[in-house]
Amino acid sequence: MPTSPALLDPQARKVLDLGRQAHEPPFETGTPEQARRAYNSGFLGLQGEREPVASVCEQIIAGPGGPLNLRVYRGQGAAAADAPALLYLHGGGWVIGNLDSHDEICRWYANIAACVVVSPDYRLAPEHKFPAAVEDCRAVLSFMRDMSGGLGINASRIAVAGDSAGGNLAAVLALLARNDKCPPTAQLLFYPNTDAAQTAESYRRFAEGFGLTAATMAWFRDHYVRDAADINDWRVSPLKANSLAGSAPAFVAIAGHDILADEGGAYARRL
């Protein structure tokens, strides 16, 4: 049964009200480029002043599909060498989002954990469908290990994290890298989408009125996958992996009124 947004915390309702006041059409009614412009305008407008960090620099590495842009944050209090690191993968349904949309949260993590945060501008769909984003994220993790000395980080103390589609990519990366010489030390998954079938009960309970709608999520997925067979590939739907054994210790946060709640909870229970 659908749930009413009236049950939300007042602060959460305020955020939804701000979104409605922008009068932007749903992403699925336009093109990906239109969705990106609307997202950048609305999301960046909600961010406050940039939190100071010890340093921020841009880097370009050779990615699987060409040059890959990274933003590297060194948090206040982070060691100059051998610091712990976090690979943060932005959300946005694999279609929207960029280095600027998640700049604020990367700065916060760098400072709160006194670590180095690396944020990649991985390739987006539909211009670059699955597995492009996965391949880019894998390449960045390898770069962080191989160039740990130059980055001033400890290759054996790298965690992976992400929100929504970024949480999906972080979960997949933790599985792909579980047998590496230096696997991720932890995975932080914030309301991750883990099952592209999108059949969980939360898709019906929170289909509309809670920000991310079921229709928008289907639009994101259909731009990301190459065909219906990809939906059952565990690199798209990590919940469908035969085994999660050996994946990094995890922190999984889900939102109570969110279409992704059930699949995120199911993934946490399997871990």
Tab-separated table of C-alpha atoms in Angstrom:
chain	number	residue	atom	x	y	z
A	1	MET	CA	0.000	0.000	0.000
A	2	PRO	CA	1.360	3.483	-0.860
A	3	THR	CA	2.572	5.592	2.073
A	4	SER	CA	1.871	9.306	2.539
A	5	PRO	CA	4.739	11.857	2.592
A	6	ALA	CA	2.883	13.475	5.507
A	7	LEU	CA	4.523	10.858	7.743
A	8	LEU	CA	7.987	12.235	7.019
A	9	ASP	CA	10.107	14.238	9.426
A	10	PRO	CA	9.432	17.999	8.963
A	11	GLN	CA	12.981	18.593	7.726
A	12	ALA	CA	12.623	15.878	5.112
A	13	ARG	CA	9.309	17.370	3.986
A	14	LYS	CA	11.020	20.754	3.669
A	15	VAL	CA	13.607	19.302	1.282
A	16	LEU	CA	10.841	17.754	-0.835
A	17	ASP	CA	8.947	21.065	-0.826
A	18	LEU	CA	12.033	22.880	-2.105
A	19	GLY	CA	12.267	20.382	-4.934
A	20	ARG	CA	8.629	20.865	-5.888
A	21	GLN	CA	9.000	24.646	-5.821
A	22	ALA	CA	11.630	24.399	-8.554
A	23	HIS	CA	8.845	23.166	-10.890
A	24	GLU	CA	11.271	20.988	-12.808
A	25	PRO	CA	9.651	18.215	-14.877
A	26	PRO	CA	10.457	14.616	-13.904
A	27	PHE	CA	13.752	13.401	-15.299
A	28	GLU	CA	12.051	10.652	-17.280
A	29	THR	CA	10.090	13.185	-19.356
A	30	GLY	CA	13.248	14.673	-20.867
A	31	THR	CA	16.666	13.773	-22.150
A	32	PRO	CA	19.642	12.762	-20.006
A	33	GLU	CA	21.295	16.104	-20.765
A	34	GLN	CA	18.198	17.977	-19.574
A	35	ALA	CA	18.146	15.843	-16.427
A	36	ARG	CA	21.791	16.679	-15.749
A	37	ARG	CA	21.186	20.401	-16.082
A	38	ALA	CA	18.157	20.257	-13.783
A	39	TYR	CA	19.985	18.109	-11.228
A	40	ASN	CA	23.048	20.319	-11.197
A	41	SER	CA	20.944	23.437	-10.768
A	42	GLY	CA	18.751	22.032	-8.008
A	43	PHE	CA	21.261	19.924	-6.100
A	44	LEU	CA	24.038	22.472	-6.053
A	45	GLY	CA	21.556	25.081	-4.848
A	46	LEU	CA	21.014	23.061	-1.664
A	47	GLN	CA	24.696	23.016	-0.747
A	48	GLY	CA	26.197	25.493	1.661
A	49	GLU	CA	29.641	27.031	1.732
A	50	ARG	CA	32.469	24.683	0.885
A	51	GLU	CA	34.038	23.178	3.977
A	52	PRO	CA	37.765	23.944	4.078
A	53	VAL	CA	40.093	20.958	3.762
A	54	ALA	CA	43.873	20.761	3.895
A	55	SER	CA	44.118	20.517	0.105
A	56	VAL	CA	42.149	19.718	-3.031
A	57	CYS	CA	43.655	18.847	-6.381
A	58	GLU	CA	42.435	17.574	-9.731
A	59	GLN	CA	44.119	14.671	-11.484
A	60	ILE	CA	43.624	12.946	-14.812
A	61	ILE	CA	44.477	9.277	-15.158
A	62	ALA	CA	44.295	6.856	-18.059
A	63	GLY	CA	40.945	5.113	-17.729
A	64	PRO	CA	39.540	2.144	-19.658
A	65	GLY	CA	37.600	4.479	-21.937
A	66	GLY	CA	40.034	7.382	-22.084
A	67	PRO	CA	41.117	10.159	-19.701
A	68	LEU	CA	39.393	9.911	-16.312
A	69	ASN	CA	39.093	12.956	-14.054
A	70	LEU	CA	39.609	12.625	-10.304
A	71	ARG	CA	39.321	15.067	-7.436
A	72	VAL	CA	41.571	14.331	-4.460
A	73	TYR	CA	40.795	15.815	-1.035
A	74	ARG	CA	43.233	15.685	1.877
A	75	GLY	CA	41.328	16.244	5.085
A	76	GLN	CA	42.417	18.458	7.906
A	77	GLY	CA	44.483	16.349	10.285
A	78	ALA	CA	45.273	13.713	7.650
A	79	ALA	CA	48.839	12.459	7.749
A	80	ALA	CA	51.110	13.750	4.999
A	81	ALA	CA	52.043	10.160	4.155
A	82	ASP	CA	50.517	6.727	4.717
A	83	ALA	CA	47.067	8.222	5.410
A	84	PRO	CA	43.885	6.150	5.221
A	85	ALA	CA	41.865	6.751	2.066
A	86	LEU	CA	38.282	6.628	0.846
A	87	LEU	CA	37.202	6.073	-2.747
A	88	TYR	CA	33.857	7.901	-2.939
A	89	LEU	CA	31.507	7.146	-5.847
A	90	HIS	CA	28.773	9.704	-6.434
A	91	GLY	CA	25.140	8.795	-6.899
A	92	GLY	CA	22.764	9.842	-9.655
A	93	GLY	CA	21.311	6.703	-11.203
A	94	TRP	CA	24.442	6.155	-13.329
A	95	VAL	CA	23.085	8.977	-15.536
A	96	ILE	CA	23.543	12.223	-13.588
A	97	GLY	CA	25.930	13.547	-10.938
A	98	ASN	CA	29.541	14.687	-11.168
A	99	LEU	CA	32.498	15.869	-9.103
A	100	ASP	CA	30.754	19.100	-8.101
A	101	SER	CA	27.435	17.538	-7.060
A	102	HIS	CA	29.158	15.573	-4.288
A	103	ASP	CA	31.965	17.975	-3.477
A	104	GLU	CA	30.462	18.921	-0.116
A	105	ILE	CA	30.120	15.363	1.170
A	106	CYS	CA	33.650	14.472	0.030
A	107	ARG	CA	35.058	17.425	1.953
A	108	TRP	CA	33.119	16.379	5.048
A	109	TYR	CA	34.394	12.791	4.891
A	110	ALA	CA	37.978	13.935	4.359
A	111	ASN	CA	37.839	16.072	7.499
A	112	ILE	CA	35.747	13.867	9.771
A	113	ALA	CA	37.950	10.827	9.078
A	114	ALA	CA	41.235	12.736	8.687
A	115	CYS	CA	41.766	10.853	5.457
A	116	VAL	CA	42.290	11.317	1.734
A	117	VAL	CA	39.123	11.102	-0.365
A	118	VAL	CA	39.326	10.324	-4.075
A	119	SER	CA	36.216	11.117	-6.130
A	120	PRO	CA	36.150	9.965	-9.786
A	121	ASP	CA	34.109	11.454	-12.610
A	122	TYR	CA	33.229	8.003	-13.928
A	123	ARG	CA	31.524	7.600	-17.290
A	124	LEU	CA	27.758	8.071	-17.320
A	125	ALA	CA	24.941	6.327	-19.173
A	126	PRO	CA	23.394	6.239	-21.698
A	127	GLU	CA	26.453	7.457	-23.587
A	128	HIS	CA	28.474	4.816	-21.753
A	129	LYS	CA	26.347	1.903	-20.655
A	130	PHE	CA	27.200	-0.881	-18.217
A	131	PRO	CA	29.917	-1.961	-17.526
A	132	ALA	CA	31.686	1.360	-18.249
A	133	ALA	CA	31.118	2.858	-14.782
A	134	VAL	CA	32.209	-0.371	-13.073
A	135	GLU	CA	35.379	-0.517	-15.167
A	136	ASP	CA	36.217	3.110	-14.377
A	137	CYS	CA	35.784	2.600	-10.635
A	138	ARG	CA	37.923	-0.540	-10.735
A	139	ALA	CA	40.632	1.415	-12.552
A	140	VAL	CA	40.580	4.180	-9.938
A	141	LEU	CA	40.952	1.691	-7.092
A	142	SER	CA	43.948	0.154	-8.881
A	143	PHE	CA	45.420	3.617	-9.419
A	144	MET	CA	45.079	4.435	-5.726
A	145	ARG	CA	46.974	1.286	-4.778
A	146	ASP	CA	49.658	1.623	-7.443
A	147	MET	CA	50.246	5.322	-6.781
A	148	SER	CA	49.712	5.232	-3.030
A	149	GLY	CA	53.115	6.763	-2.348
A	150	GLY	CA	52.461	9.752	-4.580
A	151	LEU	CA	49.003	10.202	-3.089
A	152	GLY	CA	50.361	9.930	0.442
A	153	ILE	CA	48.036	7.071	1.344
A	154	ASN	CA	48.328	3.539	2.700
A	155	ALA	CA	47.378	1.038	-0.021
A	156	SER	CA	46.150	-1.422	2.604
A	157	ARG	CA	43.801	1.132	4.209
A	158	ILE	CA	41.466	2.078	1.349
A	159	ALA	CA	37.701	1.973	1.907
A	160	VAL	CA	35.025	2.341	-0.775
A	161	ALA	CA	31.795	4.298	-0.394
A	162	GLY	CA	28.912	5.718	-2.372
A	163	ASP	CA	25.292	6.797	-2.317
A	164	SER	CA	22.430	5.329	-4.358
A	165	ALA	CA	23.980	4.322	-7.717
A	166	GLY	CA	27.347	5.136	-6.145
A	167	GLY	CA	26.474	2.702	-3.366
A	168	ASN	CA	25.708	0.141	-6.044
A	169	LEU	CA	29.121	0.699	-7.621
A	170	ALA	CA	30.865	0.559	-4.238
A	171	ALA	CA	29.166	-2.751	-3.404
A	172	VAL	CA	30.132	-4.195	-6.782
A	173	LEU	CA	33.698	-2.950	-6.396
A	174	ALA	CA	33.983	-4.549	-2.955
A	175	LEU	CA	32.945	-7.875	-4.501
A	176	LEU	CA	35.236	-7.557	-7.517
A	177	ALA	CA	38.221	-6.694	-5.333
A	178	ARG	CA	37.648	-9.182	-2.502
A	179	ASN	CA	40.456	-11.469	-3.689
A	180	ASP	CA	42.925	-8.696	-4.515
A	181	LYS	CA	46.236	-8.434	-2.693
A	182	CYS	CA	44.934	-5.308	-0.929
A	183	PRO	CA	41.122	-5.559	-0.888
A	184	PRO	CA	39.075	-2.628	0.424
A	185	THR	CA	39.149	-2.439	4.201
A	186	ALA	CA	35.503	-1.350	4.418
A	187	GLN	CA	32.481	-0.464	2.314
A	188	LEU	CA	30.084	2.350	3.216
A	189	LEU	CA	26.830	1.977	1.305
A	190	PHE	CA	24.266	4.754	1.583
A	191	TYR	CA	20.788	3.783	0.347
A	192	PRO	CA	22.350	1.575	-2.352
A	193	ASN	CA	20.354	0.104	-5.191
A	194	THR	CA	21.272	-3.564	-5.241
A	195	ASP	CA	18.580	-5.181	-7.410
A	196	ALA	CA	17.799	-3.707	-10.823
A	197	ALA	CA	14.667	-5.858	-11.112
A	198	GLN	CA	12.958	-3.172	-8.998
A	199	THR	CA	10.278	-5.527	-7.695
A	200	ALA	CA	10.665	-4.938	-3.940
A	201	GLU	CA	7.632	-3.857	-1.920
A	202	SER	CA	9.226	-0.468	-1.192
A	203	TYR	CA	8.869	0.361	-4.894
A	204	ARG	CA	5.114	0.241	-4.375
A	205	ARG	CA	4.986	1.844	-0.927
A	206	PHE	CA	7.077	4.851	-1.928
A	207	ALA	CA	6.491	4.960	-5.686
A	208	GLU	CA	5.678	8.685	-5.703
A	209	GLY	CA	6.017	11.676	-3.421
A	210	PHE	CA	9.324	10.843	-1.709
A	211	GLY	CA	11.859	12.387	-4.063
A	212	LEU	CA	13.169	9.481	-6.115
A	213	THR	CA	10.166	7.879	-7.826
A	214	ALA	CA	9.751	4.387	-9.201
A	215	ALA	CA	9.331	5.831	-12.702
A	216	THR	CA	12.566	7.811	-12.449
A	217	MET	CA	14.488	4.803	-11.128
A	218	ALA	CA	13.248	2.671	-14.032
A	219	TRP	CA	14.386	5.412	-16.429
A	220	PHE	CA	17.839	5.433	-14.841
A	221	ARG	CA	18.153	1.657	-15.032
A	222	ASP	CA	16.990	1.454	-18.637
A	223	HIS	CA	19.625	3.986	-19.651
A	224	TYR	CA	22.324	2.056	-17.770
A	225	VAL	CA	21.801	-1.531	-18.902
A	226	ARG	CA	22.467	-2.733	-22.426
A	227	ASP	CA	19.553	-5.167	-22.425
A	228	ALA	CA	17.251	-7.053	-20.062
A	229	ALA	CA	19.881	-9.733	-19.449
A	230	ASP	CA	22.092	-7.200	-17.665
A	231	ILE	CA	19.492	-6.845	-14.912
A	232	ASN	CA	20.463	-10.301	-13.648
A	233	ASP	CA	24.209	-9.636	-13.851
A	234	TRP	CA	25.492	-9.306	-10.278
A	235	ARG	CA	27.673	-6.375	-11.377
A	236	VAL	CA	24.394	-4.508	-11.965
A	237	SER	CA	22.418	-6.228	-9.202
A	238	PRO	CA	24.889	-7.253	-6.471
A	239	LEU	CA	22.020	-8.731	-4.457
A	240	LYS	CA	21.914	-11.451	-7.137
A	241	ALA	CA	25.548	-12.505	-6.571
A	242	ASN	CA	25.835	-16.191	-5.679
A	243	SER	CA	27.957	-15.338	-2.648
A	244	LEU	CA	28.950	-12.166	-0.823
A	245	ALA	CA	31.574	-13.996	1.225
A	246	GLY	CA	34.859	-12.160	1.488
A	247	SER	CA	33.400	-8.762	0.741
A	248	ALA	CA	34.705	-5.950	2.940
A	249	PRO	CA	33.123	-5.201	6.340
A	250	ALA	CA	30.145	-2.981	5.623
A	251	PHE	CA	28.099	-0.107	6.952
A	252	VAL	CA	24.771	0.084	5.117
A	253	ALA	CA	22.427	3.031	5.676
A	254	ILE	CA	18.922	3.035	4.248
A	255	ALA	CA	16.234	5.704	4.289
A	256	GLY	CA	12.971	4.677	5.903
A	257	HIS	CA	10.745	6.177	3.197
A	258	ASP	CA	12.595	5.323	0.008
A	259	ILE	CA	11.987	3.002	-2.922
A	260	LEU	CA	15.493	1.577	-2.382
A	261	ALA	CA	14.882	0.698	1.275
A	262	ASP	CA	13.985	-2.971	0.878
A	263	GLU	CA	16.824	-3.959	-1.441
A	264	GLY	CA	19.345	-2.083	0.697
A	265	GLY	CA	18.091	-3.882	3.782
A	266	ALA	CA	18.152	-7.231	1.996
A	267	TYR	CA	21.762	-6.661	0.967
A	268	ALA	CA	22.777	-5.754	4.501
A	269	ARG	CA	21.178	-8.924	5.835
A	270	ARG	CA	23.021	-11.064	3.284
A	271	LEU	CA	26.309	-9.458	4.221
